[in-house]
CSV table of C-alpha atoms and ligand atoms in Angstrom, one decimal:
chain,number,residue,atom,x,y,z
A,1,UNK,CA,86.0,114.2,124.0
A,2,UNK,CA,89.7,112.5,124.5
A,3,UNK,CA,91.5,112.4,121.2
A,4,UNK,CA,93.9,108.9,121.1
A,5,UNK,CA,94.1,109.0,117.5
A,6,UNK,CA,97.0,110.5,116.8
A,7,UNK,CA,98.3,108.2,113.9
A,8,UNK,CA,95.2,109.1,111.9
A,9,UNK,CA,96.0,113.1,112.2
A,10,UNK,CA,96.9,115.3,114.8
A,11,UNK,CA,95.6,118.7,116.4
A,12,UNK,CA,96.9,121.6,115.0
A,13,UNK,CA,99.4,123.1,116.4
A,14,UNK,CA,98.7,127.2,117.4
A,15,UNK,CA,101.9,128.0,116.5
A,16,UNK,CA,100.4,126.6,112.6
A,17,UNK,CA,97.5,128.0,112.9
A,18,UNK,CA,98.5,131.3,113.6
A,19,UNK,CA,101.3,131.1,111.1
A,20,UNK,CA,98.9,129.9,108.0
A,21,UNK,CA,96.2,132.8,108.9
A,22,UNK,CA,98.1,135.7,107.9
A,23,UNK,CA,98.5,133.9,103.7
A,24,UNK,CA,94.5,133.8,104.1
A,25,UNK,CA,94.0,137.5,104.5
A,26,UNK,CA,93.2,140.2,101.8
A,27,UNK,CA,96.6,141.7,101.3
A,28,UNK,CA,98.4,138.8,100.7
A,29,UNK,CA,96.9,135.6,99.1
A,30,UNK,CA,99.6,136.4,95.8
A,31,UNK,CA,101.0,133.4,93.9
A,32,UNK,CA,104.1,132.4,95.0
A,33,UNK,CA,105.2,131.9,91.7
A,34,UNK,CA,104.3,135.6,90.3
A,35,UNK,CA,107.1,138.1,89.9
A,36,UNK,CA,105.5,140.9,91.8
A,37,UNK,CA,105.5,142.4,95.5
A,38,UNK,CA,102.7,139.8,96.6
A,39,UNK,CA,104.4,136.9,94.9
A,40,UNK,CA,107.9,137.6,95.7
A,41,UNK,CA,106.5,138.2,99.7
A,42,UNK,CA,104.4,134.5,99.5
A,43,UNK,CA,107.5,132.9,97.4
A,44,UNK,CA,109.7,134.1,100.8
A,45,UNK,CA,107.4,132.6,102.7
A,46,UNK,CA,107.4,129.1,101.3
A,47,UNK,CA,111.6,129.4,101.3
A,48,UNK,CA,111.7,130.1,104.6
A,49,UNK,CA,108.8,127.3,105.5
A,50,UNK,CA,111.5,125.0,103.1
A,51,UNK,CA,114.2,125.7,105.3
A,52,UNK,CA,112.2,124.8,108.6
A,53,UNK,CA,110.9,121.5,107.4
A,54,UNK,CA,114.6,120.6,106.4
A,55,UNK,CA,116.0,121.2,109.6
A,56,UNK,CA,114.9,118.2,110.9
A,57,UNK,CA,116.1,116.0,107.6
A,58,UNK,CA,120.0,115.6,106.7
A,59,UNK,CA,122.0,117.7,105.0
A,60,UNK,CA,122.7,117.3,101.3
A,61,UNK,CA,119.3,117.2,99.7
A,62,UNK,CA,116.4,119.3,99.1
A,63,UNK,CA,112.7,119.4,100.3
A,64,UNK,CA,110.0,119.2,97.5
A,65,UNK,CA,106.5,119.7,98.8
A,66,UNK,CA,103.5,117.8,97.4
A,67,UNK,CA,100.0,117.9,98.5
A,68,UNK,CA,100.2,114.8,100.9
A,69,UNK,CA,102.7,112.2,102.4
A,70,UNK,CA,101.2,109.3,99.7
A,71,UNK,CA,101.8,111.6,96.9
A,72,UNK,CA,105.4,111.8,97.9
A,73,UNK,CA,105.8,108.3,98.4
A,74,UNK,CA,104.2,107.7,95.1
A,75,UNK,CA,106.9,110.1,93.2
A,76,UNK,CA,109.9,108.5,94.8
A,77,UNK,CA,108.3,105.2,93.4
A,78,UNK,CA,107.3,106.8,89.6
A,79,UNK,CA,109.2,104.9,87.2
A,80,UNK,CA,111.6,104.2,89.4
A,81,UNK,CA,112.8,100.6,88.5
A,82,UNK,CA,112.7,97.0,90.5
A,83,UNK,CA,111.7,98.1,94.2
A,84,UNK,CA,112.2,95.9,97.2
A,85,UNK,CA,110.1,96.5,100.4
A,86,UNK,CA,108.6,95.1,103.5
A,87,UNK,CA,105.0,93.7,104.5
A,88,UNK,CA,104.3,96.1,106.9
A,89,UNK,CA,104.7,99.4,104.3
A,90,UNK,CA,101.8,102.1,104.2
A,91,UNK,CA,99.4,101.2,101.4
A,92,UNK,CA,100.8,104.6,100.0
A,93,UNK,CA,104.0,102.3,99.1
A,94,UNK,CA,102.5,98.7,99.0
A,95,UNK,CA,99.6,100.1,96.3
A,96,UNK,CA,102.8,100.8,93.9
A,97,UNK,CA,102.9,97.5,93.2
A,98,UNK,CA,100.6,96.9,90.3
A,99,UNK,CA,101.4,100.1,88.1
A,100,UNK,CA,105.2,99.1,88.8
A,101,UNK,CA,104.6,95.7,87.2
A,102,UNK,CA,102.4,97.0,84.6
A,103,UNK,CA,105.5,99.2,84.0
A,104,UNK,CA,107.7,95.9,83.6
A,105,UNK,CA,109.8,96.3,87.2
A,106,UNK,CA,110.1,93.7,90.0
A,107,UNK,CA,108.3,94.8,92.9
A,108,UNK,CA,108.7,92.3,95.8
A,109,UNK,CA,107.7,92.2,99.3
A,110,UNK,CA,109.6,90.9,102.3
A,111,UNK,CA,108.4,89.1,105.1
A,112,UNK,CA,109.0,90.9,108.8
A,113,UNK,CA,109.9,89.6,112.0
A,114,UNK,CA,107.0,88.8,114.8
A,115,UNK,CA,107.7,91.6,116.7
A,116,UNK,CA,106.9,93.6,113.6
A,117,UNK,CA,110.5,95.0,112.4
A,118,UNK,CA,111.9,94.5,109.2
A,119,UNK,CA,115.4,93.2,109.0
A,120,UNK,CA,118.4,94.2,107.1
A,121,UNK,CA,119.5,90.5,106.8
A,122,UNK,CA,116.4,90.4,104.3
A,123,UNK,CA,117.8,91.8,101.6
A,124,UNK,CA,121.0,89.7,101.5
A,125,UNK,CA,121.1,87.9,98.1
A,126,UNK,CA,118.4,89.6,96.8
A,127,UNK,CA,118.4,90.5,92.9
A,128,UNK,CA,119.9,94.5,93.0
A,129,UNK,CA,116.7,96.6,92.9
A,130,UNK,CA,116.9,100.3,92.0
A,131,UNK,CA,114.7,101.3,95.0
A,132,UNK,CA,114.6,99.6,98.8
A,133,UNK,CA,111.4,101.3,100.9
A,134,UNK,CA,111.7,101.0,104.6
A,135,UNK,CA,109.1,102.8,106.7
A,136,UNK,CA,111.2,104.2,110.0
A,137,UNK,CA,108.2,104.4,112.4
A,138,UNK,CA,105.0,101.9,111.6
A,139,UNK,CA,101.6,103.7,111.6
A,140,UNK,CA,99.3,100.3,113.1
A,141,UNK,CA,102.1,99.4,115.4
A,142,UNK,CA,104.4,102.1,116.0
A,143,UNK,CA,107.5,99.6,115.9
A,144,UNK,CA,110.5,101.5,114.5
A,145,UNK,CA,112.6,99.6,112.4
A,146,UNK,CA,116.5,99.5,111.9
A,147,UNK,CA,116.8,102.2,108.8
A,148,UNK,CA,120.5,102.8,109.1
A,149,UNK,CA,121.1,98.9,108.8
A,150,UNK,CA,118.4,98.2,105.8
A,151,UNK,CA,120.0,101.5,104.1
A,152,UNK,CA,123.7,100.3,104.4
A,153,UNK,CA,121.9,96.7,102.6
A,154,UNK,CA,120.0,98.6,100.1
A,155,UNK,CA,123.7,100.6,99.0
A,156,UNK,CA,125.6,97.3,99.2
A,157,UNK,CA,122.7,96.4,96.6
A,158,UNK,CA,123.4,99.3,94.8
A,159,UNK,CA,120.0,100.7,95.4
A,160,UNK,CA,118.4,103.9,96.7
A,161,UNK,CA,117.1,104.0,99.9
A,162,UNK,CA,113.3,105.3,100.2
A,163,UNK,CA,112.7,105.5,104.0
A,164,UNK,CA,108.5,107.0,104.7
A,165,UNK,CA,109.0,108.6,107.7
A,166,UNK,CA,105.3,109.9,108.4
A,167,UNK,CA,105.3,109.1,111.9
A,168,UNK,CA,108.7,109.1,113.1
A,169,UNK,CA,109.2,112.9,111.1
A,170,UNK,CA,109.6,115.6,114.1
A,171,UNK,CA,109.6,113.0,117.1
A,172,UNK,CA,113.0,110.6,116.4
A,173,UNK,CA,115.6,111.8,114.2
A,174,UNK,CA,116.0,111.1,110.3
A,175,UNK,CA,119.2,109.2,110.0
A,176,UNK,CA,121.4,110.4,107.9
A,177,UNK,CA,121.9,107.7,105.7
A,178,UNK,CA,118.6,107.4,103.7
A,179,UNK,CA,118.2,109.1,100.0
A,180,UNK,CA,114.5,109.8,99.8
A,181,UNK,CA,112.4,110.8,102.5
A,182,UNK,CA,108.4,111.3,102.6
A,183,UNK,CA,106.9,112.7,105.5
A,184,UNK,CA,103.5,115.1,106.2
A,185,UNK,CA,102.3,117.9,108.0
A,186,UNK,CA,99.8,116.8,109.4
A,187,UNK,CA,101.3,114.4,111.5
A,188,UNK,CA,103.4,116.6,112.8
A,189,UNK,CA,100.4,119.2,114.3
A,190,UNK,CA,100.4,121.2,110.8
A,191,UNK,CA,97.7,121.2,108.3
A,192,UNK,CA,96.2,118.5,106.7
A,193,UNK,CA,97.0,118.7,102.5
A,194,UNK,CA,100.7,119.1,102.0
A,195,UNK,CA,103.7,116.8,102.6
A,196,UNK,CA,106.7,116.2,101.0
A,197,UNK,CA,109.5,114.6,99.8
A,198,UNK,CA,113.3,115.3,100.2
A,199,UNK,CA,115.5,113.9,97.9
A,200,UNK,CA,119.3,113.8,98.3
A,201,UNK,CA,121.4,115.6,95.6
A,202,UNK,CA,122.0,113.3,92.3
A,203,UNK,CA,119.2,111.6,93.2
A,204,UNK,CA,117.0,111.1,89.6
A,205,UNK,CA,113.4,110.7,89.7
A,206,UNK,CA,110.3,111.0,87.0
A,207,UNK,CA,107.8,113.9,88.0
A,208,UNK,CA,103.7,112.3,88.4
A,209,UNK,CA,102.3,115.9,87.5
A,210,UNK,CA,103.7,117.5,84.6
A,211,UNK,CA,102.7,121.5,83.8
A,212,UNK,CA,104.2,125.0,85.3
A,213,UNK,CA,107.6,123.7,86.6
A,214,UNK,CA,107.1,124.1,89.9
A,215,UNK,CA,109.5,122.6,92.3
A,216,UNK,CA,112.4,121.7,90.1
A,217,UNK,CA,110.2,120.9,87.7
A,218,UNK,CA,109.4,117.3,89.8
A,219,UNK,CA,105.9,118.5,90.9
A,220,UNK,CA,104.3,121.0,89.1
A,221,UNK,CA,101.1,122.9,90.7
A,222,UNK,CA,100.7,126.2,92.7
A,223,UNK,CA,101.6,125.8,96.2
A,224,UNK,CA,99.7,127.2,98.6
A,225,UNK,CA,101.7,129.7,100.9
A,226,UNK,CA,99.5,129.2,103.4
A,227,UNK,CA,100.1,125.2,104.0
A,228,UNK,CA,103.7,125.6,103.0
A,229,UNK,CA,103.9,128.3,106.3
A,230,UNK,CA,101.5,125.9,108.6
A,231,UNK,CA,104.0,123.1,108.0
A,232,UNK,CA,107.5,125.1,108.2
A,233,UNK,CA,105.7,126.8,111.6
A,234,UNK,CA,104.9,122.8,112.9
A,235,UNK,CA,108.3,121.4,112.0
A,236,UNK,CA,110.3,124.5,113.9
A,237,UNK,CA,108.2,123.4,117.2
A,238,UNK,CA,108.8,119.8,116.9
A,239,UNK,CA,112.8,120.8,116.7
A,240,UNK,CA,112.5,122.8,119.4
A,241,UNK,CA,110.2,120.1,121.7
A,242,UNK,CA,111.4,117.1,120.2
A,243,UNK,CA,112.9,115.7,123.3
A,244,UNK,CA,109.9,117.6,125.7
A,245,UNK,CA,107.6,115.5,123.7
A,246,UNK,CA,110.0,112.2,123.6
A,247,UNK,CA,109.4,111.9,128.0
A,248,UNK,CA,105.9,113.3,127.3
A,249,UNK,CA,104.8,110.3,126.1
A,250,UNK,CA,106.9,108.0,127.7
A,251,UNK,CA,105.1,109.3,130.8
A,252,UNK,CA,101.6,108.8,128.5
A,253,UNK,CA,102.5,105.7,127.9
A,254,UNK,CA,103.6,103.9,131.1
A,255,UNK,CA,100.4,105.4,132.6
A,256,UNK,CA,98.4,103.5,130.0
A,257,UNK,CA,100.3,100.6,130.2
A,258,UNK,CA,100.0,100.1,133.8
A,259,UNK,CA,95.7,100.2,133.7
A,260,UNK,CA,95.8,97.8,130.3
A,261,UNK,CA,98.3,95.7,131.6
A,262,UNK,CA,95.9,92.6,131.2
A,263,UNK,CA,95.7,93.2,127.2
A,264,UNK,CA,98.6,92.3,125.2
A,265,UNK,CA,100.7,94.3,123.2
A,266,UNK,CA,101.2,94.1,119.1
A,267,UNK,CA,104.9,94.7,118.2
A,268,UNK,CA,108.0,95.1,119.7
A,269,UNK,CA,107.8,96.5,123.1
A,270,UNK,CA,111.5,98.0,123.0
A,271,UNK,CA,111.6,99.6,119.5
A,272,UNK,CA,109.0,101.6,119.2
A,273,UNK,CA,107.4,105.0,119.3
A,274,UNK,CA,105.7,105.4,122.8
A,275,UNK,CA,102.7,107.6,121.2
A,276,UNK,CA,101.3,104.0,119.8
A,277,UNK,CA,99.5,101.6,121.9
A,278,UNK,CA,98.8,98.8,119.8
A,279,UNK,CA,96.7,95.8,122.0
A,280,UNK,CA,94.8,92.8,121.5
A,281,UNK,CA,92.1,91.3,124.2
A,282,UNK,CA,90.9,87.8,123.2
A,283,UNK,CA,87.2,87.6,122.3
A,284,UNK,CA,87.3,91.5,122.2
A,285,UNK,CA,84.5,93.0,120.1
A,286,UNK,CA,85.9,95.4,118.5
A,287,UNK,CA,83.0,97.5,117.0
A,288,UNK,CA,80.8,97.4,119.9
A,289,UNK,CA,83.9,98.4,122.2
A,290,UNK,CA,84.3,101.6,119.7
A,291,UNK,CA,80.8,102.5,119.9
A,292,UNK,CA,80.4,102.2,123.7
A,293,UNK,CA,83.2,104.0,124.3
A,294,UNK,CA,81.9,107.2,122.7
A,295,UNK,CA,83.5,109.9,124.4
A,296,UNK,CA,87.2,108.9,123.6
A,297,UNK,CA,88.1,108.6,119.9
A,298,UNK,CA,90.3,105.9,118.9
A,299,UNK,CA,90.9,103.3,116.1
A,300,UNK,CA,90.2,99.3,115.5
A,301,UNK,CA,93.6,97.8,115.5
A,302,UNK,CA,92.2,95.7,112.6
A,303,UNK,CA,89.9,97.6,110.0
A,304,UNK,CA,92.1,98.8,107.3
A,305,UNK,CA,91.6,102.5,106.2
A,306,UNK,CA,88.7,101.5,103.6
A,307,UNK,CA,86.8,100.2,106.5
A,308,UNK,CA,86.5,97.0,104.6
A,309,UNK,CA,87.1,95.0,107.5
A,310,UNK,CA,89.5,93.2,106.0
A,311,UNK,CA,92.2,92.6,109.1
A,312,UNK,CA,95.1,94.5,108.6
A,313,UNK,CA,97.4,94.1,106.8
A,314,UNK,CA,100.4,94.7,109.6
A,315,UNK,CA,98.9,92.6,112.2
A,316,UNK,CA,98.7,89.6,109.9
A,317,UNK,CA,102.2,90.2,108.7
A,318,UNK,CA,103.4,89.7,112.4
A,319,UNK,CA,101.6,86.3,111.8
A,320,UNK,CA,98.5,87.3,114.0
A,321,UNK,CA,95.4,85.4,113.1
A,322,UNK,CA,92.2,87.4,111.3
A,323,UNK,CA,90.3,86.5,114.5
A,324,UNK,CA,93.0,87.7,116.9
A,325,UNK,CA,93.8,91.2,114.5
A,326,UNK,CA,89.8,91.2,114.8
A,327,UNK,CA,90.5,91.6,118.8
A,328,UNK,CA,93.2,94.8,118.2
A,329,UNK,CA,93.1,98.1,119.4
A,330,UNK,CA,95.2,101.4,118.6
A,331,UNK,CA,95.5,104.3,120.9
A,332,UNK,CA,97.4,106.9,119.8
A,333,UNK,CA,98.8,109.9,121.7
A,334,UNK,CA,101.2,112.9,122.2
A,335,UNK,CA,101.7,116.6,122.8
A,336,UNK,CA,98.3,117.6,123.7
A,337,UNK,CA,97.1,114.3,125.6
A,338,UNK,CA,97.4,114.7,129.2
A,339,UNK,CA,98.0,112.1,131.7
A,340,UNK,CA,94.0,112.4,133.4
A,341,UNK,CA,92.7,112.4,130.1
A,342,UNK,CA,94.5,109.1,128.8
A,343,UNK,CA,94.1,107.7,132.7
A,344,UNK,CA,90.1,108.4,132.2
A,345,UNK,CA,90.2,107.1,128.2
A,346,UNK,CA,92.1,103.7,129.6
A,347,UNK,CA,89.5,103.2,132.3
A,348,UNK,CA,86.9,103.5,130.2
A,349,UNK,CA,88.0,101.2,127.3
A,350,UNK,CA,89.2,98.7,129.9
A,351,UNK,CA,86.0,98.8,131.9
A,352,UNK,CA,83.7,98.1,128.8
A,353,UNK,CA,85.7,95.5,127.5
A,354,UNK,CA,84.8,93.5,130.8
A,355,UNK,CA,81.0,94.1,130.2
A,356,UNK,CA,81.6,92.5,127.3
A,357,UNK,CA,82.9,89.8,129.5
A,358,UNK,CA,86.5,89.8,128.2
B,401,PLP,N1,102.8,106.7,105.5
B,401,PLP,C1,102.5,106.5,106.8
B,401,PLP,C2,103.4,105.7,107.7
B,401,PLP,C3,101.3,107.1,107.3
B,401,PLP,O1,101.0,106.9,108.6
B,401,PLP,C4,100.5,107.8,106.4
B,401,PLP,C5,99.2,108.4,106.8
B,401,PLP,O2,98.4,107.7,107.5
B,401,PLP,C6,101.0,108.0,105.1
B,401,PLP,C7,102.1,107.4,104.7
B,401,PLP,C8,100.2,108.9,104.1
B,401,PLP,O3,100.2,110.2,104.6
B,401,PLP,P1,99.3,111.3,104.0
B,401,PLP,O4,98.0,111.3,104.8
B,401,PLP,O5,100.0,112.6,104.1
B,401,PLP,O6,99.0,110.9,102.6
């Protein structure tokens, strides 16, 4: 099996593994919230898993964890006023819309560019909105748009910049100039179930789940030690390999682009996260390609997450017809793929698209 999915979820990483197993073991499953020996001991454990995770986020803020990226991104959005955003956002984001309007707030949605990156210029002229939401790295596309730029527009608007950076978290650096900041372990080779969002000091927002207080009282629940440590343990290996990983899949991704160099690629070619190969093949069945192809698993460029078949929502926004999104591919890769593997995957894919005599 060759995993080239890596925008769905990632392989755990040993060093998270290893570090979540000892919170699953007899002697020390206490609530990190309790007063006593086992609590205080699991309560260290989640400060120090804190710290790691915002190592690789600026300074000047703090990390709250939630149970998932989209439950961050959903907080930063609670009640939060008239939000601007782009076309190519994460349904976590774009979903907002309807209980934001139900709430009385604006909520609009900007067109992007054909290459898939949203620009700054946008927002000039706008009505002020309390929150702008800029993804940094795109999860269909892996186009990386220009956050510093859209967050020095969303201050001259007076606004708070919201930046979900799922898939640029541990592999490109956070720029400093964003306020609120979702990302999620398991992105990043940690477990699947927590994320989180950091929030830059003065920052207000409304909590979505009221009850014991946890987390400065913005997200109240018991967290699990055990995630918290799994997701500190993957963030202190992606500082450490960040640039290791960077040429990794550079060299992953010239390799594939040089036996798919007949399909065309969705999305800027220059900014962009290499781990994403994004490509269209006129009269490309997609389905029948996926199912062929057993062996290696991959994603439709076009099925949105329900499996609706609706085209996606990203690939139309670069102003791709439904029958060419239809035709769209996404292979995703990183620290575990090696070059034989993706070589071998590539072949494959490229060999049964031409039985099906595209
Ligand atoms: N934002 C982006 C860009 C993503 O890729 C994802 C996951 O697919 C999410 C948000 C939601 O993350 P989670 O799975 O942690 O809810």
């Amino acid at each position: 099996m060759i995993y080239l999915d890596y925008q769905a979820t990632t392989p755990l990483a040993p060093e998270a593994r290893e570090a979540m197993l000892h919170w699953l073991g007899d002697d020390s499953f206490g609530n990190p919230h309790s007063p006593h020996r086992m609590g205080r001991a699991a309560a260290a454990a989640v400060d120090v898993a804190r710290q790691q995770v915002a190592a690789l986020l600026p300074p000047g803020g703090r990390v709250v964890f939630t149970g998932s990226a989209t439950e961050a991104l959903n907080l930063a959005l609670h009640d939060s006023g008239d939000v601007l955003t782009f076309a190519t956002e994460h349904p976590a984001v774009l979903d907002c819309e309807r209980h934001a309007r139900r709430h009385g707030f604006r909520f609009e949605v900007l067109p992007v560019s054909a290459d898939g990156r949203a620009d700054a210029a946008a927002l000039a002229g706008q009505r002020p909105p309390q929150v702008v939401a800029a993804m940094q790295v795109n999860n269909e596309i892996g186009t990386i748009n220009p956050i510093p730029a859209i967050a020095a527009a969303a201050h001259d608007l007076g606004a708070v910049m919201l930046c979900d950076a799922v898939q640029g978290y541990g592999r490109i650096a956070i720029p400093d100039c964003v306020d609120l900041v979702a990302i999620s372990a398991h992105k990043i080779h940690g477990p699947k179930g927590i994320g989180a969002l950091w929030i830059r000091d003065g920052v207000k927002l409304f909590p979505l789940i009221r009850g014991g207080g946890q987390e400065g009282a913005l997200r109240s629940g018991t967290l699990s030690p055990a995630l918290c440590a799994g997701f500190g343990a993957a963030a202190a290996v992606a500082a450490q390999r960040i640039e290791e990983d960077a040429a990794h899949v550079a060299m992953l991704w010239d390799a594939a682009r040089d036996v798919l160099s007949r399909w065309t690629l969705n999305g800027s070619a220059e900014h962009r996260w290499k781990g994403n190969l994004n490509l269209r093949l006129a009269g490309l069945n997609v389905n029948r390609l996926i199912s062929e192809c057993r062996g290696v698993m991959f994603a439709g460029g076009s099925a949105c997450a329900s499996g609706s078949g609706r085209p996606s929502h990203v690939l139309s926004a670069l102003g791709l017809d439904p029958a060419e999104a239809k035709t769209s591919i996404r292979l995703g890769f990183g620290r575990y793929t090696s070059r034989e593997d993706l070589l071998s995957a590539c072949r494959q894919i490229d060999a049964a698209a031409r039985e099906q005599g595209v």
